[in-house]
Coordinates of C-alpha atoms and ligand atoms in Angstrom, one line a residue:
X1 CA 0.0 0.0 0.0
X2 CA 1.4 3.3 -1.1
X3 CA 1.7 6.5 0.9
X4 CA -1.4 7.9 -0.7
X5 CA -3.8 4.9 -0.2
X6 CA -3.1 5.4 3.8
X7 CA -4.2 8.7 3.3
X8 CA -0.7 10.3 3.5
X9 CA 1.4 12.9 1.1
X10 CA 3.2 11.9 -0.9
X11 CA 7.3 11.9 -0.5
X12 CA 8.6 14.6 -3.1
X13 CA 11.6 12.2 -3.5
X14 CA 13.8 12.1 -6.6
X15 CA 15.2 9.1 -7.5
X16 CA 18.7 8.4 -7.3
X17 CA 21.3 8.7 -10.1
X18 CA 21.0 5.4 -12.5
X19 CA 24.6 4.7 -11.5
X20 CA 24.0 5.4 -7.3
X21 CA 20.5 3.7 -7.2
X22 CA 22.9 0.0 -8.9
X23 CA 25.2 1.0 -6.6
X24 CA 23.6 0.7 -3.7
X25 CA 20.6 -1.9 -4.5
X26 CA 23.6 -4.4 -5.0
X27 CA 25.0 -3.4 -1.2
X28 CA 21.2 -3.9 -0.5
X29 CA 20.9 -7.0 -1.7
X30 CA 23.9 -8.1 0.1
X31 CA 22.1 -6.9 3.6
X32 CA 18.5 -8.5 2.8
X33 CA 20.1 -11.5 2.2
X34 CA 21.9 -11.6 5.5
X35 CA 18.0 -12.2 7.4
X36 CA 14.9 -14.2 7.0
X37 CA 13.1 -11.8 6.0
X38 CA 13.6 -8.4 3.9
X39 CA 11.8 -5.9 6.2
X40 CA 14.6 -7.0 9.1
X41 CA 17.4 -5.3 7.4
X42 CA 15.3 -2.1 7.0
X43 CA 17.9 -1.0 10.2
X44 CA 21.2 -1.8 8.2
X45 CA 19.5 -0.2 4.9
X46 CA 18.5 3.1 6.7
X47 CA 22.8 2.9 7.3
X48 CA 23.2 2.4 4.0
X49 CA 21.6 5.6 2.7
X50 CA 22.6 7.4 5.9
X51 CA 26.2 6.4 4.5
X52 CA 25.4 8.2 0.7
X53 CA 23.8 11.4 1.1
X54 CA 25.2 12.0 5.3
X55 CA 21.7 11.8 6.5
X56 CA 18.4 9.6 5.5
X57 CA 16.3 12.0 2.9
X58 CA 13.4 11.6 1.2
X59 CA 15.6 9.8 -1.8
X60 CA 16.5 7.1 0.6
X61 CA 13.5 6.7 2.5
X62 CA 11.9 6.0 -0.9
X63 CA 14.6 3.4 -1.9
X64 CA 14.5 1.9 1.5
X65 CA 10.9 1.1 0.9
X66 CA 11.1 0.0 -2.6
X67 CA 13.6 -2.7 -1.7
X68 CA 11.6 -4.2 1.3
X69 CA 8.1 -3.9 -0.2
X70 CA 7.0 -1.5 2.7
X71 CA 5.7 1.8 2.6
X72 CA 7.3 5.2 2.6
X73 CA 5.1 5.5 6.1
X74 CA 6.5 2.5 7.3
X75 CA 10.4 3.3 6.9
X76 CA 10.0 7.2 8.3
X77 CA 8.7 6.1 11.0
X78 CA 11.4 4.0 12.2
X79 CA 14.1 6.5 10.7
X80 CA 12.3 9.4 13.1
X81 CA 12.3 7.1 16.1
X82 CA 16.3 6.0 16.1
X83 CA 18.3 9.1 16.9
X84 CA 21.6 7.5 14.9
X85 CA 19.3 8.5 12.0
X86 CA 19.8 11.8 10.8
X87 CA 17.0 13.8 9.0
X88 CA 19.4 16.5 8.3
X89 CA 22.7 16.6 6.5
X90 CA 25.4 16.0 9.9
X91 CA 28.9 17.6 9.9
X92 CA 31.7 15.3 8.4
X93 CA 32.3 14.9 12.3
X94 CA 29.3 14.6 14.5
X95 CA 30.0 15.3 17.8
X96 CA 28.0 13.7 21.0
X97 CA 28.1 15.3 23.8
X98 CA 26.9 12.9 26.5
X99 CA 24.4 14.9 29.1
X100 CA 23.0 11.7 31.1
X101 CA 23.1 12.4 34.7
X102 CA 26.7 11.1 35.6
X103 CA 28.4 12.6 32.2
X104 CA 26.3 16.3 32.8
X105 CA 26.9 16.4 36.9
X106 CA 31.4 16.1 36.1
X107 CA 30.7 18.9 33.5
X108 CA 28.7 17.3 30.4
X109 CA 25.9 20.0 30.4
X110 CA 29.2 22.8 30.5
X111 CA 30.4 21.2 28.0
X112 CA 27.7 21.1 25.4
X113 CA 26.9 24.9 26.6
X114 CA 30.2 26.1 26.1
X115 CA 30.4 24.1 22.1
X116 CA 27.3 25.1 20.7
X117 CA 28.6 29.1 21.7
X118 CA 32.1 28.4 20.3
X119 CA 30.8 26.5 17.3
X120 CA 27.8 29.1 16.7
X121 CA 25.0 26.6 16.5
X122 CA 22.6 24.8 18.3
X123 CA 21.5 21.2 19.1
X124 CA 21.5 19.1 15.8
X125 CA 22.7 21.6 13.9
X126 CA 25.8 21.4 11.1
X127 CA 28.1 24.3 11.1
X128 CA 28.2 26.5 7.1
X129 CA 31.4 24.8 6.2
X130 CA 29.9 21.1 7.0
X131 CA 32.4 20.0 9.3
X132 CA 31.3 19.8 12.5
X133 CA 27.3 18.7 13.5
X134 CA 26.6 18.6 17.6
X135 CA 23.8 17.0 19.5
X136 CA 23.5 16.1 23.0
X137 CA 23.4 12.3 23.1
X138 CA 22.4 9.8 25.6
X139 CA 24.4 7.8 28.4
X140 CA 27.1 5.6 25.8
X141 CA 28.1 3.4 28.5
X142 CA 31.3 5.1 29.1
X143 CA 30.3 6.6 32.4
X144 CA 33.6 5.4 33.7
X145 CA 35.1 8.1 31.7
X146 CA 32.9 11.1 32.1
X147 CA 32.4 13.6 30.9
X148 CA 32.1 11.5 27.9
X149 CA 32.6 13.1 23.9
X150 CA 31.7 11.2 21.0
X151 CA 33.0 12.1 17.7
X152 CA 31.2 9.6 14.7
X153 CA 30.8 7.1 18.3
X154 CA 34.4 6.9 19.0
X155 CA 34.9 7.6 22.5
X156 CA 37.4 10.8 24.1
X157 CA 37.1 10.2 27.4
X158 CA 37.6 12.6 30.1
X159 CA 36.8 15.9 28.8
X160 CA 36.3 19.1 29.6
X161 CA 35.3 22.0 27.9
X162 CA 38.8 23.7 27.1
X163 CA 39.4 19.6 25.8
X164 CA 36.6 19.9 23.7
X165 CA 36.9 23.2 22.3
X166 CA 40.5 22.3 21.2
X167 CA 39.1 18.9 19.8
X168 CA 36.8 20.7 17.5
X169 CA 39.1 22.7 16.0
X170 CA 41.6 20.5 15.4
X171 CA 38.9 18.6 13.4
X172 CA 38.0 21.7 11.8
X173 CA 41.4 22.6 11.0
X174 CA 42.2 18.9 9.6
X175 CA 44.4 18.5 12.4
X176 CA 44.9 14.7 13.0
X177 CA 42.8 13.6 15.9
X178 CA 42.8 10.6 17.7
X179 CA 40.1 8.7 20.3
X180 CA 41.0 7.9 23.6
X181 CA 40.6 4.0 22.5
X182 CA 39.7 1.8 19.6
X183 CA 39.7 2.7 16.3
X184 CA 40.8 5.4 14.2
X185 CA 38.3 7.9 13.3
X186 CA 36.2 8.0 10.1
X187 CA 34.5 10.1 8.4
X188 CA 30.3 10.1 9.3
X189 CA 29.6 9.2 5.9
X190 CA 32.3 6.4 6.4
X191 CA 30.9 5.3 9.8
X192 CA 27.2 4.6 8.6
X193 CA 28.5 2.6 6.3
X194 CA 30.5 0.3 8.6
X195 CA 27.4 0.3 10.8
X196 CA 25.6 -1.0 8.0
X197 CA 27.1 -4.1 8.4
X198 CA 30.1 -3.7 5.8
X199 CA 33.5 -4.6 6.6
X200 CA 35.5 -2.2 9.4
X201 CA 38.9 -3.0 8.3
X202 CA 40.4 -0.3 10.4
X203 CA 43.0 -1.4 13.1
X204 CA 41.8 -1.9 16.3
X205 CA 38.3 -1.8 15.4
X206 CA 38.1 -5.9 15.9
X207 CA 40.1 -6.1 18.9
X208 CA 39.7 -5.3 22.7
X209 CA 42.0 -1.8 22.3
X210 CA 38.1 0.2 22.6
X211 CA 36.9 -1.5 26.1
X212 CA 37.5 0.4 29.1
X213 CA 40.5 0.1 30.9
X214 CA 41.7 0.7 34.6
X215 CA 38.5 2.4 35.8
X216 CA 36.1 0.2 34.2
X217 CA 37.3 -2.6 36.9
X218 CA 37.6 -0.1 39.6
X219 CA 34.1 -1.4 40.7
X220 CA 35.0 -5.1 41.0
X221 CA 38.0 -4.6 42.3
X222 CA 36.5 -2.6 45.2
X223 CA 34.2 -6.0 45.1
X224 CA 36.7 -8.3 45.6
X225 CA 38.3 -6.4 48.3
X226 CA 41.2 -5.3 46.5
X227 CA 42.7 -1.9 46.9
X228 CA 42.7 0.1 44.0
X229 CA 45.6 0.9 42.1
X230 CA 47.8 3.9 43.0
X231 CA 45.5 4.6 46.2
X232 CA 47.8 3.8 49.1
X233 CA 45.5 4.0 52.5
X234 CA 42.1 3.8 50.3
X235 CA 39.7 2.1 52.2
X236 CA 39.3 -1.7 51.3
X237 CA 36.1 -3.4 51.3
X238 CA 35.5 -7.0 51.7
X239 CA 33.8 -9.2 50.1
X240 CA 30.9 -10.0 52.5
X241 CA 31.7 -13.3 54.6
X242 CA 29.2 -15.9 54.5
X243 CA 27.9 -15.5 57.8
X244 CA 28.4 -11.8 58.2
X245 CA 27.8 -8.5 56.8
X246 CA 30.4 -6.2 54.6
X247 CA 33.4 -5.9 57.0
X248 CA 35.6 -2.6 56.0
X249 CA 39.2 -1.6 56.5
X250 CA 42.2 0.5 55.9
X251 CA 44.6 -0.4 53.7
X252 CA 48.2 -0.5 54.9
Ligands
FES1 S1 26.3 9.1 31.7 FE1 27.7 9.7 30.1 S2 28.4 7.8 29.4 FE2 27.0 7.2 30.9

């Protein structure tokens, strides 16, 4: 059923170039065929045109429906419910700021203030020169390392808002950058295509080199009753006995 029979406008879409639409019904076709059935992979194909145009238009809505026999309806609304979908061009570097409760109490909410003044734009918004999109983002599970920044979702851990400030313009600037962990960074356009499901052949995007470190663990170690690393005197707490409660000492 199209658009109009449930009563809805029509998408002004135009259709792909001849030579993008082949392109990319060919990577399509590689990503239905990974599931059961076509509609599953509308996730991976929303990706997919998120990875050609930098955001999910019209044009790929349209071709996202075409491949999995749904509706134009049916594929906007799952690309407006999933943030990681853009319905706007992003910046060649999208920037996260994290602004959950742990990540905006150790400065996240100062840090997103003080980049959308420096960078002259607001939430979701791209900067003229299209290098640099910002949006306050959810908890990433990095809470060890807030305040947490996300740049294309690799992590820099630890910042603050001189770190950030400095971080944007070096990616402005071309200025190499690097995360904190894991893998190199990309490109936006580059990373929705690897979180389509293609190949991520860049190193240490396969191996451990992204998990949290020294901090991550600082929980179970308290756990275990082990003292944490370079805290002489920390208190120690044990692990509770099996007839008693928590016992707690100082380390000497
Ligand atoms: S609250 Fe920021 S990463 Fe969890």
């Amino acid at each position: 059923m199209t658009n109009v029979e449930l009563g809805l406008p029509a998408l002004p879409a135009k259709p792909y170039p001849e030579e993008v639409h082949a392109r990319l019904a060919a990577d399509a076709a590689e990503l239905i065929g990974r599931y059961p059935q076509p509609r599953s992979a509308l996730l991976p194909l929303l990706h997919l045109v998120q990875a050609e145009e930098g955001f999910v238009s019209a044009t790929g809505i349209r071709f996202c429906a075409e491949q999995l026999e749904l509706t134009t309806a049916e594929v906007t609304a799952v690309a407006t419910f999933y943030t990681m979908y853009r319905r706007r061009p992003a910046g060649t570097y999208h920037v996260g700021v994290c602004t959950n409760t742990l990540c905006a109490v150790l400065g996240g909410d100062q840090i997103f203030a003080e980049l959308q003044q420096h960078l002259g734009i607001g939430n979701n918004e791209t900067t003229a020169d299209g290098a640099i999109s910002i949006e306050h983002i959810e908890c990433n599970a990095a809470c060890d390392y807030a305040p947490v920044v996300m740049v294309n979702w690799e992590f820099f851990d630890d910042q603050t808002p001189q770190s950030a400030k400095r971080l944007v313009d070096d990616l402005r600037a071309g200025r190499e950058v690097r995360p904190t962990r894991g893998a190199r960074l990309c490109g936006f356009k580059e990373t929705a295509r690897i979180l389509a499901g293609f190949p991520d052949e860049r190193p240490g995007a396969n191996d451990e080199s992204g998990a949290g470190g020294d901090p991550s663990l600082a929980g179970l170690r308290l756990a275990r009753g082990e003292a944490l690393p370079g805290t002489p005197g920390a208190r120690i707490v044990s692990p509770r006995p099996e007839t008693g409660g928590t016992s707690e000492g100082t380390e000497a």
